[in-house]
Coordinates of C-alpha atoms in Angstrom, one line a residue:
Chain L
X1 CA 11.5 -14.7 -78.2
X2 CA 12.7 -13.9 -80.8
X3 CA 11.0 -15.0 -84.1
X4 CA 10.8 -13.6 -87.8
X5 CA 7.4 -14.1 -90.2
X6 CA 7.3 -14.5 -93.9
X7 CA 4.5 -13.6 -96.3
X8 CA 3.7 -17.3 -98.0
X9 CA 5.0 -18.5 -101.4
X10 CA 5.4 -19.0 -103.9
X11 CA 5.2 -16.1 -105.7
X12 CA 4.6 -16.0 -108.9
X13 CA 5.8 -12.4 -111.4
X14 CA 5.8 -12.0 -114.6
X15 CA 9.4 -10.7 -115.9
X16 CA 9.9 -6.9 -115.3
X17 CA 7.2 -7.0 -112.6
X18 CA 7.3 -5.1 -108.8
X19 CA 8.6 -7.4 -106.2
X20 CA 7.3 -7.1 -102.6
X21 CA 7.8 -9.9 -99.8
X22 CA 7.2 -8.6 -96.0
X23 CA 9.0 -10.0 -93.1
X24 CA 7.9 -8.7 -90.0
X25 CA 9.6 -9.3 -86.7
X26 CA 9.5 -9.6 -82.7
X27 CA 12.7 -9.5 -80.6
X28 CA 13.5 -7.5 -77.8
X29 CA 16.3 -4.6 -78.0
X30 CA 17.3 -3.4 -81.3
X31 CA 17.9 -6.4 -84.1
X32 CA 19.7 -6.3 -86.1
X33 CA 18.0 -7.1 -89.7
X34 CA 19.1 -9.5 -92.9
X35 CA 17.5 -10.8 -96.3
X36 CA 19.5 -14.2 -98.0
X37 CA 18.7 -15.3 -101.1
X38 CA 18.6 -19.3 -101.6
X39 CA 19.3 -20.5 -105.7
X40 CA 18.1 -23.8 -106.3
X41 CA 20.2 -26.7 -105.6
X42 CA 22.9 -24.3 -103.3
X43 CA 23.3 -22.7 -99.4
X44 CA 22.4 -19.2 -98.6
X45 CA 23.2 -16.1 -99.5
X46 CA 24.0 -12.8 -97.1
X47 CA 21.5 -9.8 -100.2
X48 CA 21.8 -7.0 -97.8
X49 CA 21.5 -6.5 -94.4
X50 CA 20.2 -3.7 -91.7
X51 CA 21.8 -3.1 -88.5
X52 CA 19.8 0.3 -87.0
X53 CA 16.2 2.1 -87.3
X54 CA 15.9 3.0 -90.4
X55 CA 18.9 1.4 -92.1
X56 CA 18.5 0.9 -95.8
X57 CA 20.0 -2.1 -96.9
X58 CA 20.7 -2.0 -101.2
X59 CA 21.9 -5.2 -103.7
X60 CA 21.6 -5.8 -106.9
X61 CA 18.5 -4.4 -106.9
X62 CA 17.2 -5.1 -103.7
X63 CA 16.2 -3.0 -101.2
X64 CA 15.0 -3.6 -97.9
X65 CA 14.5 -0.4 -95.5
X66 CA 14.7 -1.2 -91.6
X67 CA 11.3 0.6 -90.2
X68 CA 11.3 0.1 -85.8
X69 CA 7.7 1.7 -85.4
X70 CA 6.1 -1.1 -87.9
X71 CA 9.2 -3.5 -86.9
X72 CA 9.1 -4.7 -90.7
X73 CA 12.0 -5.7 -93.5
X74 CA 10.2 -5.9 -96.3
X75 CA 12.2 -6.4 -99.8
X76 CA 11.8 -4.6 -102.7
X77 CA 12.8 -5.0 -106.2
X78 CA 11.3 -2.5 -109.2
X79 CA 11.7 -4.5 -112.3
X80 CA 12.6 -8.7 -111.0
X81 CA 14.2 -11.2 -113.8
X82 CA 14.1 -14.6 -114.7
X83 CA 17.2 -15.1 -112.6
X84 CA 16.5 -14.1 -109.4
X85 CA 14.2 -16.8 -109.5
X86 CA 14.9 -18.3 -105.6
X87 CA 14.0 -18.8 -102.0
X88 CA 14.2 -15.6 -100.1
X89 CA 14.0 -15.8 -95.8
X90 CA 14.8 -12.6 -94.5
X91 CA 16.8 -13.3 -91.0
X92 CA 16.8 -10.9 -87.5
X93 CA 19.8 -11.7 -85.1
X94 CA 19.7 -9.9 -81.8
X95 CA 22.9 -10.6 -79.9
X96 CA 23.0 -11.7 -76.2
X97 CA 26.3 -12.0 -74.5
X98 CA 29.5 -12.3 -77.4
X99 CA 27.2 -14.6 -79.4
X100 CA 24.6 -13.6 -82.0
X101 CA 23.0 -16.3 -83.3
X102 CA 20.7 -16.1 -87.2
X103 CA 16.8 -16.9 -86.5
X104 CA 15.4 -17.1 -90.2
X105 CA 12.1 -17.2 -91.6
X106 CA 10.3 -20.1 -93.1
X107 CA 11.8 -18.5 -96.4
X108 CA 9.7 -17.6 -100.0
X109 CA 10.1 -18.8 -102.9
X110 CA 9.3 -17.0 -105.7
X111 CA 9.3 -17.7 -109.3
X112 CA 9.8 -15.3 -112.4
X113 CA 8.5 -16.4 -115.7
X114 CA 9.5 -15.0 -119.1
Chain F
X1 CA 38.1 -18.8 -102.4
X2 CA 36.9 -22.2 -101.0
X3 CA 34.5 -20.6 -97.8
X4 CA 33.0 -23.2 -96.5
X5 CA 33.3 -26.5 -98.2
X6 CA 30.9 -29.6 -96.7
X7 CA 30.9 -33.4 -97.1
X8 CA 29.4 -35.6 -98.4
X9 CA 27.0 -33.3 -101.0
X10 CA 24.5 -36.1 -100.5
X11 CA 24.0 -40.2 -98.4
X12 CA 21.1 -42.1 -98.0
X13 CA 21.1 -44.3 -94.9
X14 CA 19.4 -46.6 -93.2
X15 CA 17.9 -46.9 -90.2
X16 CA 19.9 -47.1 -87.1
X17 CA 23.1 -46.5 -89.2
X18 CA 25.3 -43.8 -88.6
X19 CA 27.3 -41.0 -89.6
X20 CA 29.6 -38.0 -89.6
X21 CA 29.2 -34.6 -91.5
X22 CA 31.7 -32.8 -92.6
X23 CA 32.6 -29.0 -92.6
X24 CA 35.7 -27.1 -93.2
X25 CA 35.9 -23.0 -93.5
X26 CA 38.9 -21.0 -94.9
X27 CA 38.1 -17.8 -93.7
X28 CA 39.5 -17.6 -90.1
X29 CA 36.1 -17.6 -88.5
X30 CA 35.4 -17.9 -84.8
X31 CA 31.8 -19.1 -85.1
X32 CA 30.3 -22.2 -87.0
X33 CA 26.6 -23.2 -87.2
X34 CA 24.9 -26.4 -88.0
X35 CA 21.4 -26.1 -89.8
X36 CA 18.5 -28.4 -90.6
X37 CA 16.7 -26.6 -93.6
X38 CA 12.5 -28.7 -94.1
X39 CA 10.1 -27.9 -96.4
X40 CA 8.4 -25.2 -94.6
X41 CA 10.3 -24.9 -92.1
X42 CA 12.8 -22.6 -92.7
X43 CA 16.7 -23.3 -91.4
X44 CA 16.0 -24.5 -87.6
X45 CA 19.5 -24.4 -85.8
X46 CA 21.0 -27.2 -84.8
X47 CA 24.7 -26.9 -82.7
X48 CA 26.6 -24.1 -83.1
X49 CA 30.0 -22.8 -81.9
X50 CA 30.9 -19.9 -80.9
X51 CA 34.4 -20.5 -80.5
X52 CA 37.0 -23.3 -81.3
X53 CA 36.8 -24.8 -77.8
X54 CA 33.3 -24.6 -77.1
X55 CA 30.1 -26.7 -78.3
X56 CA 26.5 -25.3 -78.1
X57 CA 22.6 -26.4 -78.0
X58 CA 20.6 -24.7 -80.4
X59 CA 17.2 -25.2 -81.2
X60 CA 16.5 -28.9 -82.3
X61 CA 19.9 -30.5 -81.0
X62 CA 18.3 -33.5 -80.3
X63 CA 19.8 -36.7 -82.6
X64 CA 22.7 -35.4 -83.0
X65 CA 26.2 -34.6 -81.3
X66 CA 29.1 -31.6 -82.4
X67 CA 33.2 -31.9 -82.4
X68 CA 35.2 -29.3 -82.8
X69 CA 37.9 -29.7 -84.0
X70 CA 40.1 -26.8 -84.8
X71 CA 39.6 -22.9 -85.2
X72 CA 38.8 -25.0 -89.4
X73 CA 35.9 -27.8 -89.0
X74 CA 33.5 -28.6 -87.4
X75 CA 31.4 -32.2 -87.5
X76 CA 28.1 -32.8 -87.3
X77 CA 27.5 -36.4 -86.4
X78 CA 24.4 -38.6 -86.5
X79 CA 24.3 -41.8 -83.6
X80 CA 21.0 -43.4 -84.8
X81 CA 20.2 -42.1 -88.0
X82 CA 16.1 -41.4 -88.1
X83 CA 13.7 -41.1 -90.7
X84 CA 12.6 -37.7 -89.4
X85 CA 16.4 -36.8 -89.7
X86 CA 15.9 -36.8 -94.0
X87 CA 16.7 -32.9 -94.1
X88 CA 19.1 -31.2 -95.8
X89 CA 21.5 -30.0 -93.7
X90 CA 23.6 -26.4 -93.6
X91 CA 27.5 -25.7 -92.5
X92 CA 27.5 -21.9 -91.9
X93 CA 30.8 -19.2 -90.0
X94 CA 30.8 -15.9 -89.4
X95 CA 33.5 -13.7 -88.1
X96 CA 30.8 -13.2 -84.7
X97 CA 33.2 -9.9 -82.9
X98 CA 31.2 -8.5 -80.7
X99 CA 30.0 -5.1 -81.9
X100 CA 30.5 -6.5 -85.7
X101 CA 28.0 -7.2 -87.7
X102 CA 28.6 -9.4 -90.3
X103 CA 26.2 -12.5 -92.6
X104 CA 26.9 -16.0 -92.3
X105 CA 28.8 -17.8 -95.0
X106 CA 26.6 -20.8 -96.0
X107 CA 28.0 -24.4 -97.5
X108 CA 26.6 -25.4 -100.7
X109 CA 24.7 -28.6 -98.2
X110 CA 24.1 -32.2 -97.2
X111 CA 21.6 -33.5 -99.2
X112 CA 20.8 -36.9 -96.3
X113 CA 17.7 -39.2 -96.5
X114 CA 17.8 -41.9 -94.1
X115 CA 14.9 -44.9 -95.0

């Protein structure tokens, strides 16, 4: 079946440090891949997405590249800020018929210290 | 732009009580979803509705029922609440048109405690 595995947190970094959050997936066919972010007390927001192999999604300084050969979609940011503290979810969508449902990883909590 | 609106934001129930969580979206999205979020478990799909008039079970449907009242509204009902249903519940919607890949838009959640 389809599944997403993320690195376990929490991850604690100092401001301006480099961030990597690992995400690998298992899926049949060619899923679309997503990163969502959840700030404290809020719902999830779409951060970036990629729909085919070698696509790079980017937003707010975050990037992730769809690697089919390694079934990975790692999230990176060159210089994190305190405001990036949140929980990050990797997700995939595999279309079956006319319906595609998002399947989420368990989330990785990031804390950035000043 | 309201997006996805969930009510209530917080609720405490006694075991055996019933309640309905409300969700409405104003983006003319076809599909709507109910997830629950538990520590260390990520988000798990309870039920979804691909279009008005249809509903389907997700990963963890037991103990819940849903109603897609119209295109805008999708409610989740707990008939007899149990402590295991203590969780944060999120409603989401998407265009979900075949061939178009879009993300989901989430509500801000309902924090439910069953004592």
